[in-house]
Short mmCIF file of C-alpha atoms and ligand atoms in Angstrom, two decimals:
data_model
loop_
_atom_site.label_atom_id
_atom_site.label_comp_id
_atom_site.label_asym_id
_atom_site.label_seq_id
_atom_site.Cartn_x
_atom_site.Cartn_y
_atom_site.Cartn_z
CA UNK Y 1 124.95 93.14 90.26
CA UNK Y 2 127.93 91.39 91.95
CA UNK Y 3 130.76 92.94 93.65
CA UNK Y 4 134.23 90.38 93.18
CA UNK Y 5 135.40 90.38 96.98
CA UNK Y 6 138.91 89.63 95.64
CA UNK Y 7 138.90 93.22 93.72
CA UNK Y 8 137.34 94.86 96.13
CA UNK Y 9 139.37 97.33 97.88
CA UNK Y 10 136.85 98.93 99.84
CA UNK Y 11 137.06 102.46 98.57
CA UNK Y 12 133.03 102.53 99.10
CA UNK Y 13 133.19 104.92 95.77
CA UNK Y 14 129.78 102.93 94.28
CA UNK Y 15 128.24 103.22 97.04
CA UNK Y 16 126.10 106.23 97.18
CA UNK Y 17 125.33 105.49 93.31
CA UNK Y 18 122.33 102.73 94.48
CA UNK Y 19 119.12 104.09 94.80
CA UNK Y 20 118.26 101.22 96.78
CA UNK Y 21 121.07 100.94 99.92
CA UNK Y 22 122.08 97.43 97.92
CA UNK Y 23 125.67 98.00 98.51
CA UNK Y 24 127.07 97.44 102.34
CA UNK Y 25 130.33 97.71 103.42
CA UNK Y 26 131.54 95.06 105.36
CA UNK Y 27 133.84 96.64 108.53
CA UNK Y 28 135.34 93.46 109.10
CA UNK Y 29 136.59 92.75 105.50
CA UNK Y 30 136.65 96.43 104.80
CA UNK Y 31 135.54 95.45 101.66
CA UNK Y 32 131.80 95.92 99.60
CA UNK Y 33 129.18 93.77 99.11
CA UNK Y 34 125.39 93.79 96.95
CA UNK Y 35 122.79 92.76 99.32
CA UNK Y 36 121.11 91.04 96.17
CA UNK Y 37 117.74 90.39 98.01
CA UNK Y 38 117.60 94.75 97.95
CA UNK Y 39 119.53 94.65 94.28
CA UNK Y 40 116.78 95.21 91.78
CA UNK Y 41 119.30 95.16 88.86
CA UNK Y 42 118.48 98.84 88.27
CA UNK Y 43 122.51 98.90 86.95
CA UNK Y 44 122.39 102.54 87.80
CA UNK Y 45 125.37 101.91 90.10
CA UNK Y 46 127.48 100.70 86.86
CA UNK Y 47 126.67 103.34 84.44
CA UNK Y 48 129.28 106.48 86.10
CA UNK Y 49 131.91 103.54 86.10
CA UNK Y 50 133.24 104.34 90.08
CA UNK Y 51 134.79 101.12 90.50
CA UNK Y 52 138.10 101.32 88.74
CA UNK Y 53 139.30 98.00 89.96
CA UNK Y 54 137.12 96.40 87.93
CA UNK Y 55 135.17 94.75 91.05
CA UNK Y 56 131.71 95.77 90.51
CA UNK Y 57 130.30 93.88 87.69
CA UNK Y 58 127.12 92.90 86.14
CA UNK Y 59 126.72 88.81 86.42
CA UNK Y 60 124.90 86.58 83.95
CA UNK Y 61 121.21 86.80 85.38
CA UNK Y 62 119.06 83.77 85.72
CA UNK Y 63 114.94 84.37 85.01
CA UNK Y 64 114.17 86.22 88.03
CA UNK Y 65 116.51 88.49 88.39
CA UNK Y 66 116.23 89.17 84.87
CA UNK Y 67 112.89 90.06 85.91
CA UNK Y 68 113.85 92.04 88.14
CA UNK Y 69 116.00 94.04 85.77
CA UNK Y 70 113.01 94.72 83.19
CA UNK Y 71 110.98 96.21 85.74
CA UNK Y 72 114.05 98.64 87.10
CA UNK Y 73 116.22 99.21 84.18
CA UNK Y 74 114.86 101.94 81.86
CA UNK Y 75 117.23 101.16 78.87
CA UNK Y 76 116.16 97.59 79.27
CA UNK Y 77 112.67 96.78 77.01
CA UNK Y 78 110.11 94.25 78.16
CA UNK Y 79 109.21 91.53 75.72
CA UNK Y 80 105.27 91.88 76.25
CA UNK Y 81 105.07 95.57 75.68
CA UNK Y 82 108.89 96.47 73.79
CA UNK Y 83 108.53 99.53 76.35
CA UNK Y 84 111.84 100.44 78.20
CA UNK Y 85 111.15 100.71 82.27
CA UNK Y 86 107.84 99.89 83.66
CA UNK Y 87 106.95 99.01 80.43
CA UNK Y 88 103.43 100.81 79.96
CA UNK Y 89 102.41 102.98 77.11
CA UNK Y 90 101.79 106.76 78.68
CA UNK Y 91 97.96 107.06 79.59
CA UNK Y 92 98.42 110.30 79.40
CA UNK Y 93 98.40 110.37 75.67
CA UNK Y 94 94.32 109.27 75.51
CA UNK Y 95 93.22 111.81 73.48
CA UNK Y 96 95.01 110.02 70.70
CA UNK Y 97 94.85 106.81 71.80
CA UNK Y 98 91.53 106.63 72.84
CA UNK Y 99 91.86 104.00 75.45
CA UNK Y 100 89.47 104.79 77.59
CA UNK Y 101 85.96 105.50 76.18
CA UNK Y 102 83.25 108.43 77.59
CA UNK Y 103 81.74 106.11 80.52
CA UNK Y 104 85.06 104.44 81.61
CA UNK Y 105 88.19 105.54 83.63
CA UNK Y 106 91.52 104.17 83.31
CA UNK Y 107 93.42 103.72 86.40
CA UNK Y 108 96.99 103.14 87.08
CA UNK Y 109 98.69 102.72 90.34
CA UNK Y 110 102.59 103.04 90.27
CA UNK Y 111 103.80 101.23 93.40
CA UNK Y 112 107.45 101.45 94.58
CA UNK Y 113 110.13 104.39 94.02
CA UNK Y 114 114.14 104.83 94.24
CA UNK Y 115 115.06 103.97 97.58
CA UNK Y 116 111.93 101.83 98.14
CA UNK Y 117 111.10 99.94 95.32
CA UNK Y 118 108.39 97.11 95.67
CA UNK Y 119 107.94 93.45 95.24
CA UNK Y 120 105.32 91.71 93.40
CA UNK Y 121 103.32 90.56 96.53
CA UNK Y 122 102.29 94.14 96.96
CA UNK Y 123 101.78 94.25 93.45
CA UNK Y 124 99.28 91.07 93.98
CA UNK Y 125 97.84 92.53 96.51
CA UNK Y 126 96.09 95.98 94.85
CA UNK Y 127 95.48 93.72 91.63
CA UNK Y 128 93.28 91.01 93.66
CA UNK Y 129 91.79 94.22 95.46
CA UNK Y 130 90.53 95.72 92.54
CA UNK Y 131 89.83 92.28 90.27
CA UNK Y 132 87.34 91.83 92.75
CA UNK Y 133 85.47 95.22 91.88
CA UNK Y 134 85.39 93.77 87.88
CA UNK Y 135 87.96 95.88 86.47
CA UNK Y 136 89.66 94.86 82.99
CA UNK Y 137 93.58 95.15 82.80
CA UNK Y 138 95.18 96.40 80.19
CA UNK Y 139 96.85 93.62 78.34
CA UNK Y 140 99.77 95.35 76.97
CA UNK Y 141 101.49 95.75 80.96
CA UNK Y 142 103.75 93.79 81.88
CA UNK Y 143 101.95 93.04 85.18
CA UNK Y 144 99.53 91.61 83.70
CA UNK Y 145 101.55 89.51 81.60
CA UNK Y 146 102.79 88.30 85.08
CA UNK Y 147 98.98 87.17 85.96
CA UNK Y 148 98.39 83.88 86.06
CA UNK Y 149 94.52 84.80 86.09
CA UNK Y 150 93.30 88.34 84.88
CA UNK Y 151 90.19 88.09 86.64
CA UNK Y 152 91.52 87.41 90.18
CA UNK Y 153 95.06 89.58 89.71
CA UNK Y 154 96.88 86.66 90.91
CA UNK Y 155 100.34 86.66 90.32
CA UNK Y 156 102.63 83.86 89.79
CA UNK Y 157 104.15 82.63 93.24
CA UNK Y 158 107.47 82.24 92.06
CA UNK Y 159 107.94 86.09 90.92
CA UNK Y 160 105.84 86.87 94.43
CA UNK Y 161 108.99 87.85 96.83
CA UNK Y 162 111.22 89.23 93.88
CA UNK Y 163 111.90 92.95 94.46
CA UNK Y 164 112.21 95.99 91.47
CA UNK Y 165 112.15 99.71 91.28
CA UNK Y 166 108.71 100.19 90.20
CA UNK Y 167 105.75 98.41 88.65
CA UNK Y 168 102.18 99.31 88.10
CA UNK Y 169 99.21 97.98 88.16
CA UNK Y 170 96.58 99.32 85.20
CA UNK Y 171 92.89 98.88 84.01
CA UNK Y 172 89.97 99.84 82.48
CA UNK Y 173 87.12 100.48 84.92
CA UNK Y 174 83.21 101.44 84.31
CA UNK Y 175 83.30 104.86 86.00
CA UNK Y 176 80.06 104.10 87.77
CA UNK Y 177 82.39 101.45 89.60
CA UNK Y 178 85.68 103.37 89.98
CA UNK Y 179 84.54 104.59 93.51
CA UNK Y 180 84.82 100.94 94.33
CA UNK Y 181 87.48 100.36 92.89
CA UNK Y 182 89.58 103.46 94.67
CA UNK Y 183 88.00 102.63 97.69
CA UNK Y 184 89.77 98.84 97.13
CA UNK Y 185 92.73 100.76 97.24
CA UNK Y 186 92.57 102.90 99.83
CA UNK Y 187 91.80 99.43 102.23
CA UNK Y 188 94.31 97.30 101.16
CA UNK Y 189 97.12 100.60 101.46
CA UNK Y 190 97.71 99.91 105.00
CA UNK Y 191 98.80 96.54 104.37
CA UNK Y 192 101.42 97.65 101.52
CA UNK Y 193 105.19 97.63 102.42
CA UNK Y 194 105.93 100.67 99.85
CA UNK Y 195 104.64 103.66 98.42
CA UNK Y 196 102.56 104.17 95.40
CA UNK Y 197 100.47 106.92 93.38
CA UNK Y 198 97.43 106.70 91.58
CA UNK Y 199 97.10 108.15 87.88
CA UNK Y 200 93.47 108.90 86.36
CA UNK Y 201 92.89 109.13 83.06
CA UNK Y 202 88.89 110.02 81.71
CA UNK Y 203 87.25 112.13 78.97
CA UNK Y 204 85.74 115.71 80.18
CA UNK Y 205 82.06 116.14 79.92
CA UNK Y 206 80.59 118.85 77.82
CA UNK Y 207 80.77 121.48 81.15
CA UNK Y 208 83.93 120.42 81.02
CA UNK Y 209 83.84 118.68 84.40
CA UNK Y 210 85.68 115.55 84.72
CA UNK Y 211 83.97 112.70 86.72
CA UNK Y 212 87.07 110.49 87.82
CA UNK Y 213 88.23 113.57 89.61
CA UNK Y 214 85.19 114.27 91.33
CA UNK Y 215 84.74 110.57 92.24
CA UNK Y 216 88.32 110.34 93.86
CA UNK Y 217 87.58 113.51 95.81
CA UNK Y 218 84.68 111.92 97.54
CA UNK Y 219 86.80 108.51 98.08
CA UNK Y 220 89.30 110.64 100.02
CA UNK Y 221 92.12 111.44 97.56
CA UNK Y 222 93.30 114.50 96.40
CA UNK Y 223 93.60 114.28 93.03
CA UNK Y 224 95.73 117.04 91.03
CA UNK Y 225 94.43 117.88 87.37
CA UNK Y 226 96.99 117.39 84.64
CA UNK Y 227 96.42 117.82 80.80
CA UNK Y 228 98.95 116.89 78.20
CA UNK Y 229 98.79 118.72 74.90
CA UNK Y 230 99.40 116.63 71.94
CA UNK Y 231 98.39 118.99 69.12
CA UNK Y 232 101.55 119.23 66.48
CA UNK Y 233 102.69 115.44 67.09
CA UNK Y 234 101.29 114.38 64.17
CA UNK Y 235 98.97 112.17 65.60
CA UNK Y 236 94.80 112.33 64.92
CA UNK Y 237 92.71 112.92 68.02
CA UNK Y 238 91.02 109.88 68.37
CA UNK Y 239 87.37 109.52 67.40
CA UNK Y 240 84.43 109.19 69.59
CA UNK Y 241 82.45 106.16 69.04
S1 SF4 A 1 134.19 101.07 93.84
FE1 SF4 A 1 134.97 99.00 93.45
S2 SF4 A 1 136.67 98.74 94.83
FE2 SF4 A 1 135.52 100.51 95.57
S3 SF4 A 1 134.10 99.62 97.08
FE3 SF4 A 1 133.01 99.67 95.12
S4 SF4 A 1 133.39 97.64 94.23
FE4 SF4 A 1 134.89 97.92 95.87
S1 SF4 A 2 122.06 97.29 90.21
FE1 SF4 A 2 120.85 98.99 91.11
S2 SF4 A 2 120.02 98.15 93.01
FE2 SF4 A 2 121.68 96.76 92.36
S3 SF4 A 2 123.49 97.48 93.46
FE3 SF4 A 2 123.49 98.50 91.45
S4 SF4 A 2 122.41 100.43 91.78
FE4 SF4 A 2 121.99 99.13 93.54
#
């Protein structure tokens, strides 16, 4: 996003639409500015329309921050997945899908919010973390389209500084290694420079316990138990091999 310093009158009136501090005022110009290393394209500050001196503007973007716009945009769709935003199909939905089988957890960790957001070297850094454990990513994410190897999590270096809303990292793990695997994550947190949550997705046993919760409870999380009801979509529940 670009503010034209020769419109600009100053009025700060976009300003508290950015949920990422992008736009400073300048006291010496008394005008606005997008700090566009903070800009993640998000073009939430655009959609209300504040600036009515037609200063704030959305500029032709080049590959990266297009980039940057596919992972922070919701109306925006990625090309590997078609999916708006973050671009992952819902995990939530496995008892249709059937994603994950009995035996296997999937794992998803959303790093970056609004008025954090993340960039991909924190991104590299939980996918090398948890590559190393043997996990498989699930090919239809847009981070992992962004791998240049799927076995290490390495991430291209060009993309590595580049800064969006939100992006998450997701795979397939045997659940007799997803204690390593949370445990990866739990060491290399310290080192992040944003937030992030972990989603768990498994099938109950007969008791109806459910191991991946159990398993991040004695890793040190504190996992909350969710269920999403899909009976009346019109979708089969998906079979059991
Ligand atoms: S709303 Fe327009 S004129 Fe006012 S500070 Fe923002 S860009 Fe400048
Ligand atoms: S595009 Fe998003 S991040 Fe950039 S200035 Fe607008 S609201 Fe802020």
């Amino acid at each position: 996003m670009i503010i034209d310093q020769e419109k600009c009158i100053g009025c700060k009136l976009c300003q508290p639409y950015c949920p990422m501090g992008a736009i400073e005022y300048l006291e010496e110009e008394k005008k606005c500015r997008i700090n566009l290393d903070e800009c993640v394209e998000c073009g939430i500050c655009l959609r209300p329309d504040p600036c009515k001196k037609g200063a704030l503007y959305q500029q032709e973007l080049d590959e990266l921050r297009l980039l940057r716009q596919v992972f922070s945009n919701p109306l925006v769709p990625h090309k590997t997945t078609s999916v708006p935003g973050r671009g992952t199909e819902e995990m939530k939905t496995n008892d249709v899908t059937g994603r994950f089988k009995r035996g296997h957890a999937g794992v998803a960790c959303e790093l970056g919010r609004p008025g954090t957001g993340t960039r991909f070297k924190d991104v590299e850094k939980v996918a090398m973390a948890v590559a190393k454990v043997g996990v498989t990513f699930e090919p239809h994410n847009p981070v992992t389209a962004l791998m240049v190897d799927n076995t290490t999590g390495k991430l291209k270096d060009e993309i590595l500084n580049e800064k969006v809303l939100s992006a998450i990292v997701e795979f397939d793990v045997e659940i007799g290694k997803l204690s390593e695997a949370l445990t990866a994550i739990k060491n290399v947190a310290p080192e992040l420079d944003t937030v992030f949550s972990l989603d768990l997705a498994c099938r109950c046993e007969p008791d109806n316990s459910v191991p991946a919760e159990e398993i991040a409870r004695s890793v040190g999380f504190r996992p909350s138990i969710n269920g999403k009801t899909n009976v009346g979509l019109g979708r089969p529940l998906a079979e059991e091999e």
